[in-house]
Coordinates of C-alpha atoms in Angstrom, one line a residue:
Chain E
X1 CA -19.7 67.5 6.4
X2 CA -21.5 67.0 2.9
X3 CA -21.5 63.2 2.0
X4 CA -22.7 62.9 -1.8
X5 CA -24.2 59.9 -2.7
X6 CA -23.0 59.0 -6.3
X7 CA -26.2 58.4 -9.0
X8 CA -27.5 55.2 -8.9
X9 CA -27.2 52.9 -11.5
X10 CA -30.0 50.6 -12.6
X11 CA -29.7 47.2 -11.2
X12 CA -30.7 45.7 -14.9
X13 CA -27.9 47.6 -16.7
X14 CA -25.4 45.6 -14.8
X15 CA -27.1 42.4 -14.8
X16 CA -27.3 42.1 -18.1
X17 CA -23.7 43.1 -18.3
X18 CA -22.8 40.1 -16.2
X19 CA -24.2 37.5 -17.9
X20 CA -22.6 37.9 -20.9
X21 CA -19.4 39.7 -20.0
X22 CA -16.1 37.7 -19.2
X23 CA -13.9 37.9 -15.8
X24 CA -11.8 40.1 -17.8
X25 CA -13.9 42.2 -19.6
X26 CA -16.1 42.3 -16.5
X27 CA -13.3 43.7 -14.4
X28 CA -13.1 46.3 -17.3
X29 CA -16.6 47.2 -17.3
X30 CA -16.6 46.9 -13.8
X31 CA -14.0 49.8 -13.7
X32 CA -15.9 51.9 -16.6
X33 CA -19.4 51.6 -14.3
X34 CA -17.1 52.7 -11.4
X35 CA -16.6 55.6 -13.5
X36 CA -19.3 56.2 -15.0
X37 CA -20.8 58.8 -12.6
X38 CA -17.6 60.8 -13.2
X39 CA -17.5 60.5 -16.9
X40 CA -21.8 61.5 -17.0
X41 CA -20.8 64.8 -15.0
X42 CA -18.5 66.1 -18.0
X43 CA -20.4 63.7 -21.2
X44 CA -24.1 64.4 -19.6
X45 CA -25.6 63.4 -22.9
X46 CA -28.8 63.4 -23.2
X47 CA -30.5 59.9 -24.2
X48 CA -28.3 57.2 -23.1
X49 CA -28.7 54.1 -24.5
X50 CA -26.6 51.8 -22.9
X51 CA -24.8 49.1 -24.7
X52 CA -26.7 45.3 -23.2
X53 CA -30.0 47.1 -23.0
X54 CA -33.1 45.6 -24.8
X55 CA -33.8 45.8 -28.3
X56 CA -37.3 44.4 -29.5
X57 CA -37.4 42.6 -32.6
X58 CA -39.3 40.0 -34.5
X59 CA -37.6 37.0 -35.8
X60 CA -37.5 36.6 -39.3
X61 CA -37.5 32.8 -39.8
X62 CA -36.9 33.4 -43.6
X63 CA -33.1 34.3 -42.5
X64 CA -32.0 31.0 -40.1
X65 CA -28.8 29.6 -39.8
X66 CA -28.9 25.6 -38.6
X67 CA -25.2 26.2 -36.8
X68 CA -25.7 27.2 -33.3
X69 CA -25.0 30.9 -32.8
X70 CA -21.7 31.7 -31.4
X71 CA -21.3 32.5 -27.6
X72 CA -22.5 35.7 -27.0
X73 CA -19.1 36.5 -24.8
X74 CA -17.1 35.4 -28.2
X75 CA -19.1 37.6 -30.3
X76 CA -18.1 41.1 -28.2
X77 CA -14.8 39.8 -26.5
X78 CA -13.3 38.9 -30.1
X79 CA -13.7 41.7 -32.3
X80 CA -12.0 43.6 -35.4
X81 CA -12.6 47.2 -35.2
X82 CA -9.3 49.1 -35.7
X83 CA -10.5 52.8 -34.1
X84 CA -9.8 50.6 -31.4
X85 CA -6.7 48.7 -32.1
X86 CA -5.5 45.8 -33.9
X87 CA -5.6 43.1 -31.4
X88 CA -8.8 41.1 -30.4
X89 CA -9.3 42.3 -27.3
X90 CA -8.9 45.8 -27.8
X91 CA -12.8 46.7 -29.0
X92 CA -13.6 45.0 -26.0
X93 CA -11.2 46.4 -23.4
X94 CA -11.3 50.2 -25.2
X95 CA -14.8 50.5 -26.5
X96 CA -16.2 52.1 -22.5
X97 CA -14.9 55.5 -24.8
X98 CA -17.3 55.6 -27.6
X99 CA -20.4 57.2 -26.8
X100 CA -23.2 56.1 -29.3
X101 CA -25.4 59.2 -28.0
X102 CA -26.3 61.3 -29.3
X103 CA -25.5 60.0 -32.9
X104 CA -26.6 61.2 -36.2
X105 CA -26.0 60.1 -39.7
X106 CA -25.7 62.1 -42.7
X107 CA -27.4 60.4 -46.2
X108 CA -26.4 62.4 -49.2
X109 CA -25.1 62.4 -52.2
X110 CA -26.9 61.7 -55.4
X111 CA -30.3 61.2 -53.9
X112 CA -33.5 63.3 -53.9
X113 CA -34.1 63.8 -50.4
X114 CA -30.8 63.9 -48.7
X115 CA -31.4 63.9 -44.6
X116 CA -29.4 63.8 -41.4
X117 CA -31.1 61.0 -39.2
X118 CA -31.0 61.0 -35.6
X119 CA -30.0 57.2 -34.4
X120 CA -33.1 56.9 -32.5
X121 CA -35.3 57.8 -35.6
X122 CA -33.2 55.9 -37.6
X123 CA -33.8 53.1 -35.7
X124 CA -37.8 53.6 -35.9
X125 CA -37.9 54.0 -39.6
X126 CA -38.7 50.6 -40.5
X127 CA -39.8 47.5 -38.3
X128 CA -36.7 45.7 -36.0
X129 CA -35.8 42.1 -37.3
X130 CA -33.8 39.4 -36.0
X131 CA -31.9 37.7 -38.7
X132 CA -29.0 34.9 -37.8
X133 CA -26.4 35.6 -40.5
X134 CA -23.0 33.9 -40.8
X135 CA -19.7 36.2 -40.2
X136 CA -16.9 35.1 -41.9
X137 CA -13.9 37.1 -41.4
X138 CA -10.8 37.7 -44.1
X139 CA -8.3 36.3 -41.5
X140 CA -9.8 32.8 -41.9
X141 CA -12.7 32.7 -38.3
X142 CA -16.5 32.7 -38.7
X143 CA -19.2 33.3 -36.4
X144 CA -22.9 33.0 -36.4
X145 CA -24.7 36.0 -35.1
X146 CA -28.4 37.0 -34.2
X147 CA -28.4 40.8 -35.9
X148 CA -31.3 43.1 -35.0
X149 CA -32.1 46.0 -38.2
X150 CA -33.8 46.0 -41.0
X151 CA -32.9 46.2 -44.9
X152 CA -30.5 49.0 -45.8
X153 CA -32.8 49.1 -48.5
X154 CA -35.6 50.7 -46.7
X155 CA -33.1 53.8 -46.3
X156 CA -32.4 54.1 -49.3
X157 CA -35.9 53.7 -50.8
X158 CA -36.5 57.1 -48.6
X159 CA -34.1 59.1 -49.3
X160 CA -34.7 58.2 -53.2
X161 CA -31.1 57.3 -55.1
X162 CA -31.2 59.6 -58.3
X163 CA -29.8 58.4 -61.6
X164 CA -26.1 58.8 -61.1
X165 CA -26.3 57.0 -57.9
X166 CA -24.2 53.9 -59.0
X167 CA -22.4 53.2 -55.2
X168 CA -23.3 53.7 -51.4
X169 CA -20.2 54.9 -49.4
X170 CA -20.2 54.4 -45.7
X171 CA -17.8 56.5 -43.4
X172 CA -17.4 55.6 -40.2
X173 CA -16.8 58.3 -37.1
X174 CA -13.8 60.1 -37.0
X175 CA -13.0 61.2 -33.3
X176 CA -10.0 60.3 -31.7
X177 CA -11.4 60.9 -28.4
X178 CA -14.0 58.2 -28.6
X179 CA -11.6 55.9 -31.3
X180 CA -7.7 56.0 -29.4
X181 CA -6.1 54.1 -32.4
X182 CA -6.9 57.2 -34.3
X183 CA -4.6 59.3 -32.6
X184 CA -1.5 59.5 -34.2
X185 CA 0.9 57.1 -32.7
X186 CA 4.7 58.0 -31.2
X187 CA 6.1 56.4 -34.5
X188 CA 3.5 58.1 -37.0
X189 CA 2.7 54.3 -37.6
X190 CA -0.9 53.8 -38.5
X191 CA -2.9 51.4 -39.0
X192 CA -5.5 52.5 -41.6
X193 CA -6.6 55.6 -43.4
X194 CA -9.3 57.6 -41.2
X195 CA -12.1 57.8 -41.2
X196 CA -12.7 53.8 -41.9
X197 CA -14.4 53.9 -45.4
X198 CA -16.6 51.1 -47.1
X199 CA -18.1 50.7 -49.8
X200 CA -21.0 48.6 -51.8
X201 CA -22.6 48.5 -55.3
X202 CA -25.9 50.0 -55.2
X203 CA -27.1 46.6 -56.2
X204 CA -25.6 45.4 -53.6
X205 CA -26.7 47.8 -50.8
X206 CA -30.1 47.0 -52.1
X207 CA -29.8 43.6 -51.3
X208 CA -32.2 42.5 -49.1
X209 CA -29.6 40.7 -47.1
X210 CA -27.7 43.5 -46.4
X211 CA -28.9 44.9 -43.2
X212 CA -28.6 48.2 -41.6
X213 CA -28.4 46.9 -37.9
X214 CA -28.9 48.6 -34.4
X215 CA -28.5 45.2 -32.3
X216 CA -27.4 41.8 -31.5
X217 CA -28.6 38.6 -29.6
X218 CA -32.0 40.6 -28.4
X219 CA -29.8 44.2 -27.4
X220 CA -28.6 47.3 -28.3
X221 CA -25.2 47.0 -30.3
X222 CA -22.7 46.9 -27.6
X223 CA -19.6 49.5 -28.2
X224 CA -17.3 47.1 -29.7
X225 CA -19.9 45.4 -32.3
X226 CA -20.5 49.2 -34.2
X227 CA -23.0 51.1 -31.8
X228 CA -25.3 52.6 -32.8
X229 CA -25.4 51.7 -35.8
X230 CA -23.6 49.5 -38.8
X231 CA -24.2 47.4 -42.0
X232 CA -23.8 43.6 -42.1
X233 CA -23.3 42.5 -45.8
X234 CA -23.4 38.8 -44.5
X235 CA -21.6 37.1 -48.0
X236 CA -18.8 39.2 -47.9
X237 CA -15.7 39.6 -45.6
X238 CA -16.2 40.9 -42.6
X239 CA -14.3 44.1 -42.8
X240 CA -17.1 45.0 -45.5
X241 CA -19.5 46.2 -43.1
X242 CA -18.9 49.0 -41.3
X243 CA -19.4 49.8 -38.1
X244 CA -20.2 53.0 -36.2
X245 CA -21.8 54.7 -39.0
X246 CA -22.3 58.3 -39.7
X247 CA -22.6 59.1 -42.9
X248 CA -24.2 56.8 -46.0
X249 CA -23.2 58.8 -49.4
X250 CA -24.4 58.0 -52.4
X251 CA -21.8 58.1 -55.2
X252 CA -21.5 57.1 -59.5
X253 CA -17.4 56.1 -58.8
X254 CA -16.6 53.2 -57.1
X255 CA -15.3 54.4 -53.3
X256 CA -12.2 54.1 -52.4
X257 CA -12.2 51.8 -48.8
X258 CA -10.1 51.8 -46.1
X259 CA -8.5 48.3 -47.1
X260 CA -8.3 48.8 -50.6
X261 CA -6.3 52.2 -50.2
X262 CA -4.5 50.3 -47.4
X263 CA -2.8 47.0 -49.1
X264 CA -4.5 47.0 -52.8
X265 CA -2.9 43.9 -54.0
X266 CA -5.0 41.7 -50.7
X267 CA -8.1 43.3 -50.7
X268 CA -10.7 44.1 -53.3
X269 CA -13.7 46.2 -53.6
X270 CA -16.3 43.6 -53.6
X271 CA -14.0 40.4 -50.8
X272 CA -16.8 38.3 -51.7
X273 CA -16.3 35.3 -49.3
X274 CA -14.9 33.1 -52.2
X275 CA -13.2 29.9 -50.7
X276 CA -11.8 29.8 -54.5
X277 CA -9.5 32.7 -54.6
X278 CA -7.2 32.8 -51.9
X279 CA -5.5 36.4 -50.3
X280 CA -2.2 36.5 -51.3
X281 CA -0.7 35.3 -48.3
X282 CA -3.1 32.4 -47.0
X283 CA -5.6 30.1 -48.1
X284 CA -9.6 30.9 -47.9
X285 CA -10.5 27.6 -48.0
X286 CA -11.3 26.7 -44.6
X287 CA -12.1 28.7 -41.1
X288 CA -12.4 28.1 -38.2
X289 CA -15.9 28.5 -36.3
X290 CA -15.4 30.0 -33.4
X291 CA -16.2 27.6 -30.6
X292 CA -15.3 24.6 -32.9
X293 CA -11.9 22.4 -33.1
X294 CA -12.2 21.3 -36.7
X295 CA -11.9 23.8 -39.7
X296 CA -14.9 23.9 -41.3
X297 CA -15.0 24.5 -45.6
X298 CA -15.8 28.0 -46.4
X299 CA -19.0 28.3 -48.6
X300 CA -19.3 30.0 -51.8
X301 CA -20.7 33.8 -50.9
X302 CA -20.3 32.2 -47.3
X303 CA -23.5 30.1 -47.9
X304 CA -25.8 33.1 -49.5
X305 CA -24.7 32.1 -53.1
X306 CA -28.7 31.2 -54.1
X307 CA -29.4 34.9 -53.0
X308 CA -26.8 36.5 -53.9
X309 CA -24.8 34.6 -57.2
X310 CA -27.0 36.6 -59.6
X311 CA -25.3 40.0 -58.9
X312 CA -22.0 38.9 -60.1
X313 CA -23.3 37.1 -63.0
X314 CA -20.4 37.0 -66.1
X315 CA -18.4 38.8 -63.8
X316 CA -14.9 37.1 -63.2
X317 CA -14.3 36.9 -59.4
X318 CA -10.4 36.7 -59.9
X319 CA -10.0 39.8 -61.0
X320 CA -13.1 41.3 -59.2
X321 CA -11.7 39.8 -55.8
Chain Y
X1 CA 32.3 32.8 -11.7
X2 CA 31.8 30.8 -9.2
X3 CA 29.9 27.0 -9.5
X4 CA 26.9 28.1 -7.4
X5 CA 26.3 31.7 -9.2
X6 CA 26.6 29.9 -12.3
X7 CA 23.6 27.2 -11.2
X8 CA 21.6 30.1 -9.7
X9 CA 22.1 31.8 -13.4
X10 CA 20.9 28.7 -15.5
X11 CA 18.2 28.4 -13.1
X12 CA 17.0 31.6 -13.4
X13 CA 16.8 31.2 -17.3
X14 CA 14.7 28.2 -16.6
X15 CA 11.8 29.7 -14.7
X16 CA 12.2 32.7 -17.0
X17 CA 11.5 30.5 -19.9
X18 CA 9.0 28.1 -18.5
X19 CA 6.8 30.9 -17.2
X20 CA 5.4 31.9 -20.5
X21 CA 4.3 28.2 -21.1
X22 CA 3.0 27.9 -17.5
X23 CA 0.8 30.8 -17.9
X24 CA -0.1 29.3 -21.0
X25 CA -1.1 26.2 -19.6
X26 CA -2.8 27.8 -16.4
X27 CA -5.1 29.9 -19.2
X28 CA -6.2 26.6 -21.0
X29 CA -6.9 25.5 -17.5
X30 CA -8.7 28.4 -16.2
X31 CA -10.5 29.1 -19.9
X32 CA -8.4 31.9 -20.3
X33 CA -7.2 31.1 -23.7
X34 CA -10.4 33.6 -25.5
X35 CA -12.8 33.4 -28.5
X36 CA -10.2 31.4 -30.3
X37 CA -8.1 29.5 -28.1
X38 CA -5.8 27.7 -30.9
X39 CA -5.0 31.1 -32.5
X40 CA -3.7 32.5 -29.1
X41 CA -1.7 29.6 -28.3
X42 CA -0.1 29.3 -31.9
X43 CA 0.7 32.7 -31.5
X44 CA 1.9 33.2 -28.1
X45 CA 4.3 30.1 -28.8
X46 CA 5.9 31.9 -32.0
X47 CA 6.0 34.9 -29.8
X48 CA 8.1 33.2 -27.3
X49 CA 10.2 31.4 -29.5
X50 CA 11.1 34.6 -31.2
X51 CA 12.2 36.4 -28.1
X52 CA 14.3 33.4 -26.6
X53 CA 16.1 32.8 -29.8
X54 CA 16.4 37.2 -29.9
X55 CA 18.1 36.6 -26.2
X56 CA 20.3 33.7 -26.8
X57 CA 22.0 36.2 -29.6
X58 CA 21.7 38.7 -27.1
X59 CA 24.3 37.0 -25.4
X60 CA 27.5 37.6 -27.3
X61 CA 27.0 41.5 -28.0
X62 CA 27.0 42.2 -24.0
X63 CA 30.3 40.7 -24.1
X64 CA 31.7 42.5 -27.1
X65 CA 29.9 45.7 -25.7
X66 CA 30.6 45.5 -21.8
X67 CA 33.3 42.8 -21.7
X68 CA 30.6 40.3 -19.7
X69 CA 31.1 36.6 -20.5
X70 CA 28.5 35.3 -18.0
X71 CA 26.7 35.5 -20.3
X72 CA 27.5 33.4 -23.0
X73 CA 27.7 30.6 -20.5
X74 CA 23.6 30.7 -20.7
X75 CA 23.3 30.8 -24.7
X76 CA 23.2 27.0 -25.3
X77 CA 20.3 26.6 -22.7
X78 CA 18.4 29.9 -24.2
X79 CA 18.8 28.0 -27.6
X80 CA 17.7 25.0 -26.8
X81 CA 14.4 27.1 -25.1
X82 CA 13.8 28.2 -28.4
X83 CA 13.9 25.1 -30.1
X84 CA 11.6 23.3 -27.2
X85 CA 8.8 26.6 -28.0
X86 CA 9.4 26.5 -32.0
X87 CA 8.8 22.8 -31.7
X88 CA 5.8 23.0 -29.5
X89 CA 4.5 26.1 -32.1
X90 CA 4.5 23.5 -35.4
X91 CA 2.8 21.4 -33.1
X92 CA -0.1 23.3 -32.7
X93 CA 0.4 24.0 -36.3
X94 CA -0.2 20.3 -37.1
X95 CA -1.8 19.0 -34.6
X96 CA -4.7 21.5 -33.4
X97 CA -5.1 24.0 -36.6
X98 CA -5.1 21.3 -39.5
X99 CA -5.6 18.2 -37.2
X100 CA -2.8 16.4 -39.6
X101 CA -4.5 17.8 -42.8
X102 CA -1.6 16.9 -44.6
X103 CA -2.1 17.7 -48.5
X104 CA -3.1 21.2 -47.0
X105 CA -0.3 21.5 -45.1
X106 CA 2.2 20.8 -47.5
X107 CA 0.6 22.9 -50.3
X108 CA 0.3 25.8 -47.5
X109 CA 4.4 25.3 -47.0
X110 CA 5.0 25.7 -50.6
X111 CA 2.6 28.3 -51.6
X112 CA 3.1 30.5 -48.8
X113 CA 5.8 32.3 -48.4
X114 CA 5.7 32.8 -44.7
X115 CA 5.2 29.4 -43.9
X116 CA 7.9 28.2 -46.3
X117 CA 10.6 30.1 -44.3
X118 CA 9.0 29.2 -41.0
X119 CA 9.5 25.9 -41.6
X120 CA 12.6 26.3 -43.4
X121 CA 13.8 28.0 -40.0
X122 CA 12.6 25.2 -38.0
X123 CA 14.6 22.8 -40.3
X124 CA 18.0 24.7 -39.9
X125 CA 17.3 24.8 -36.1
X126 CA 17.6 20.9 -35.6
X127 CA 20.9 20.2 -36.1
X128 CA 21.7 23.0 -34.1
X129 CA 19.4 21.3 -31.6
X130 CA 21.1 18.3 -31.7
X131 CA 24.7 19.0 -31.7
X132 CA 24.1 21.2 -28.9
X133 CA 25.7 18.7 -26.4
X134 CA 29.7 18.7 -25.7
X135 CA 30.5 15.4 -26.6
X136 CA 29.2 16.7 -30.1
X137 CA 30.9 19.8 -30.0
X138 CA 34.4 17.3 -29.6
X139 CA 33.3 15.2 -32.1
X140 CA 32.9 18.0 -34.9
X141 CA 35.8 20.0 -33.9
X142 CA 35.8 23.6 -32.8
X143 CA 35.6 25.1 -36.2
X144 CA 33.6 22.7 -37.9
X145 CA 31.2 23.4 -35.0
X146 CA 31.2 26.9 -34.8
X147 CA 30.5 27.6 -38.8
X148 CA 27.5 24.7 -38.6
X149 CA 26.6 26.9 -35.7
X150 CA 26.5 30.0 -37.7
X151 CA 23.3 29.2 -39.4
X152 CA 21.6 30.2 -36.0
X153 CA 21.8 33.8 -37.5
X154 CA 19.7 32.3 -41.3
X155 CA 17.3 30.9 -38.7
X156 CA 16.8 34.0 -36.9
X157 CA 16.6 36.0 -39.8
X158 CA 13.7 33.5 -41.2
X159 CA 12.2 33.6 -38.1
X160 CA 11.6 37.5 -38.7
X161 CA 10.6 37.2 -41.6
X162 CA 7.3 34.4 -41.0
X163 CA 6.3 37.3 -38.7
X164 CA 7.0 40.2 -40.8
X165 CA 5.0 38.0 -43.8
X166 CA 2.2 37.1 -41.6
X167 CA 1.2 40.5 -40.0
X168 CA -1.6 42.2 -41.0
X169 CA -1.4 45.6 -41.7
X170 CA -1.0 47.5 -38.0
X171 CA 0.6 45.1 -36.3
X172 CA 3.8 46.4 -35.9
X173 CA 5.2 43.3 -32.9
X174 CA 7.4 42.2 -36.6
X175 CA 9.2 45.4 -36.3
X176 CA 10.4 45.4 -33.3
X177 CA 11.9 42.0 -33.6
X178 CA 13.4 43.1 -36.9
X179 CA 15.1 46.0 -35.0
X180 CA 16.7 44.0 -32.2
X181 CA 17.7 41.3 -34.8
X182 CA 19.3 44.3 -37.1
X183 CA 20.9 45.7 -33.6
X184 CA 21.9 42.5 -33.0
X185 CA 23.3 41.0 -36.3
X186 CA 25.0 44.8 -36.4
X187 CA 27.1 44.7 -33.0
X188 CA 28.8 41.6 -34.6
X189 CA 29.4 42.8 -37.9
X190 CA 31.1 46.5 -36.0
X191 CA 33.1 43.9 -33.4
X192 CA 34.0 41.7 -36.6
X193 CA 35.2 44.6 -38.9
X194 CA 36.7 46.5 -36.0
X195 CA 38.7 43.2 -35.1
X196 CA 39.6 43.3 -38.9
X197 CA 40.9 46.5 -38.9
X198 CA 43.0 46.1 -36.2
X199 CA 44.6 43.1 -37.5
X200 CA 46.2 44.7 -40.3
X201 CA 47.2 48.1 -38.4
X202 CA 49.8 45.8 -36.5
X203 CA 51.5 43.9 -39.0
X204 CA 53.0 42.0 -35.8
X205 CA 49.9 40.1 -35.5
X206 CA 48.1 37.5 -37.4
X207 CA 44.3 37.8 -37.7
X208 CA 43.6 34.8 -35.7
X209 CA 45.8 36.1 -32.3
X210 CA 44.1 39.1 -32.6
X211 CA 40.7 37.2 -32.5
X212 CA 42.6 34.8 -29.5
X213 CA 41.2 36.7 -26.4
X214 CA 37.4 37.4 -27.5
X215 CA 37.9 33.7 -28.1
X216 CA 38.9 33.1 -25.0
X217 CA 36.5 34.5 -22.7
X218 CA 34.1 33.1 -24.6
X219 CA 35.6 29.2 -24.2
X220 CA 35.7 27.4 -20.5
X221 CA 35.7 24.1 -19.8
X222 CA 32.5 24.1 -18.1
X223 CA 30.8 27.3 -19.8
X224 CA 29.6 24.9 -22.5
X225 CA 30.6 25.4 -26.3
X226 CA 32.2 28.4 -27.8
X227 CA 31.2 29.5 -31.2
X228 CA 31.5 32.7 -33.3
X229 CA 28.7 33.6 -31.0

């Protein structure tokens, strides 16, 4: 009789998963690494890059939060990322089906040299930093999160916006074999317009606080944070940066997002954190840190308003919510 | 029925509705609760209170439907659940989310609309609460008691709607709950117009005799207080 030994799988892979992962979620990933011999038979793609693996970067002290960062298990156990469902735990539960190898992104658009980027080159293009950025979400939560990526800006200066370019549009993957809320349900109910659009001034894209990010809390994006790659556009709400990325187009109209085509009358273009103008149906005034009792108040441009105030200048935030 | 199924029934209904807080507890114990613990609670209590108050209506249509009035003998204790896990869901509310904020609590009940009829719901509920004992039931009278008792279906319909106002887009839990409601509220209304209708096609009998033996099976002395169901 044959007896197959199954391929091994690095010791550090699964430590690392351990540490951070909950009972739950460990069972989970437990049951995907279980699988995972199976599923590399049929996938077999080339470079994995396994979520919880490494990811050098140097700190950039310039971009501190004093808060203590939020528990790492919070941070990829709690999760909005509707390719994977609406509840919390979903991302985290689901995300073992999105394979963030190989991955390309498409820039294009009004730009002189548009270019597909291979996530691994993508990732090399400009020097890795780690910036602690508050997250505050439109349902009224915040965290505090060690990013790893660089300045969407240093895209962009490559691939050379023309003229017209007035916008950036991001689109996230469309593939309902890797995203299961994207299959159309029993009911036809959905839950968003796919592919998951955002959208930013050019301005605003240019920001250097908006960061084109690869990582979190010293490792590779895990599944259910965005891999490979997303933006973080830390002043806004969190459903403004995009996550699984593969295409950046530049554009002179204002993109239509996911939100904004989805409920018009809650969600704006620019969901600037503003603890000033409310959504319709609750108050923005306070959140709740994850990890803390209290509500805490909810900063201006979530705390970034000396960086960021000047691009909204005469501009009334009301309307322009 | 006899005595002992009946206890064996109402203690069924009491484990079935204590689980869902024991679990509760058992997850605060074993820090089970997730990222944000006072979210899941608040939620999972609404969640609960929604379903008992669903069953407790649920009562009265499986005996219009099958002729079963066992079960209307467990509709004041499923009430009274409901009550016990909307009261425990404002507390949360007040105690662990605003931590007795009280100017923005107030302004939050009269600006937004889900949380205006929330509380409305939870208003209407307490003197349903607290009539729910028979000495009360002889006190008001039959009738008086049954139309006070009416505004169980204005609470359930609020209830509905805090969830259906406070969804985001996707979740689609509010549906459902609207759907058995509707379901619900709609077995009545064909049992009330069918019971109408029948009325006047025999001109031998008044209205109310024709209503006498729904009535009935519906009324013991110990199956606890009748009402329009």
């Amino acid at each position: 009789m044959l007896i197959r030994r199954a391929p091994e799988i690095k010791s550090s892979g699964i430590t690392d998963h351990r540490v951070y992962l909950s009972r739950r979620a460990f069972m989970a990933g437990a049951a995907a690494l279980a699988l995972a011999p199976v599923r590399r038979a049929v996938a077999a793609p080339a470079s994995q890059v396994p979520a919880g693996q490494p990811l050098k970067a140097t700190r950039n002290e310039a971009f501190a939060v004093e808060d203590p960062p939020t528990a790492l298990e919070s941070v990829t156990t709690y999760n909005n990322f509707y390719e994977f469902g609406v509840n919390k735990g979903d991302p985290a539960r689901l995300a073992h089906t999105l394979r963030p190898r190989p991955w390309t992104v498409e820039v294009d658009g009004h730009v002189a040299r548009p270019r597909r980027y291979d996530v691994d080159e993508l990732m090399r293009l400009a020097p890795l930093e780690e910036r602690v950025y508050r997250l505050r979400c439109v349902e009224g939560w915040s965290m505090v999160i060690p990013w790893i990526g660089y300045p969407l800006a240093e895209l962009l200066k490559r691939v050379q916006p023309t003229g017209q370019a007035r916008f950036v549009e991001f689109t996230t993957l469309l593939d309902p074999e890797q995203f299961p809320a994207q299959r159309p349900s029993f009911f036809g109910f959905s839950s968003l317009e796919w592919p998951y659009a955002e959208g930013l001034r050019l301005d605003e894209a240019l920001h250097p606080l908006t960061l084109l990010t690869f990582g979190l809390y010293g490792q590779v994006l895990p599944n259910q944070n965005g891999a490979p790659v997303r933006v973080v556009v830390p002043w806004k709400y969190g459903f403004k940066s995009p996550k699984s990325i593969v295409r950046i187009r530049l554009v002179s109209e204002e993109p239509r997002t996911a939100w904004v085509k989805a409920a018009p009358n809650e969600y704006g273009f620019y969901s600037n954190v503003n603890p000033a103008v409310d959504h319709p149906r609750w108050s923005q005034a306070t959140e709740r840190r994850i990890g803390e009792f209290r509500r805490r108040k909810t900063l201006m441009f979530n705390g970034y308003a000396d960086q960021v105030a000047p691009l909204y200048a005469g501009m009334d935030l009301r309307k322009h919510f | 029925m006899s005595r002992r199924t009946r206890i064996a029934l109402k203690a069924a209904v009491w484990v079935a509705c204590l689980a869902p807080l024991a679990l509760l507890l058992y997850r605060a114990w074993a820090g089970g609760l997730g990222a944000n613990p006072i979210d899941y609670v608040t939620r999972t209590l609404g969640d609960w209170t929604l379903r008992i108050l669903l069953a407790s209506l649920a009562m009265t249509p499986l005996r219009l439907l099958f002729g079963l009035s066992w079960p209307v003998t467990l509709r004041r204790l499923l009430g009274l659940f409901a009550f016990f896990y909307v009261c425990l869901h404002l507390a949360v509310w007040v105690v662990l989310d605003h931590f007795f904020d009280w100017p923005q609590m107030i302004a939050d009940v009269l600006k937004r609309p889900y949380i205006t009829v929330g509380v409305l719901a939870v208003a209407l509920l307490v003197p349903l609460a607290a009539t729910s004992t028979a000495r009360m039931v002889k006190r008001l009278g039959a009738t008086t008691w049954r139309r006070l008792h009416r505004l169980v279906y204005a609470v359930a319909v609020l209830g509905v709607l805090h969830y259906l106002w406070l969804a985001k887009k996707g979740v689609n839990d509010p549906y459902w709950y609207a759907g058995a409601l509707g379901l619900l509220l709609g077995i009545r209304l064909w049992a009330w117009a069918r019971r109408l209708a029948r009325g006047r096609r025999i001109p031998g009998l008044s209205p109310a005799m024709a209503l006498a033996p729904a009535r009935a099976s519906g009324r013991g002395p110990d199956r606890g207080p009748a009402s329009s169901g």
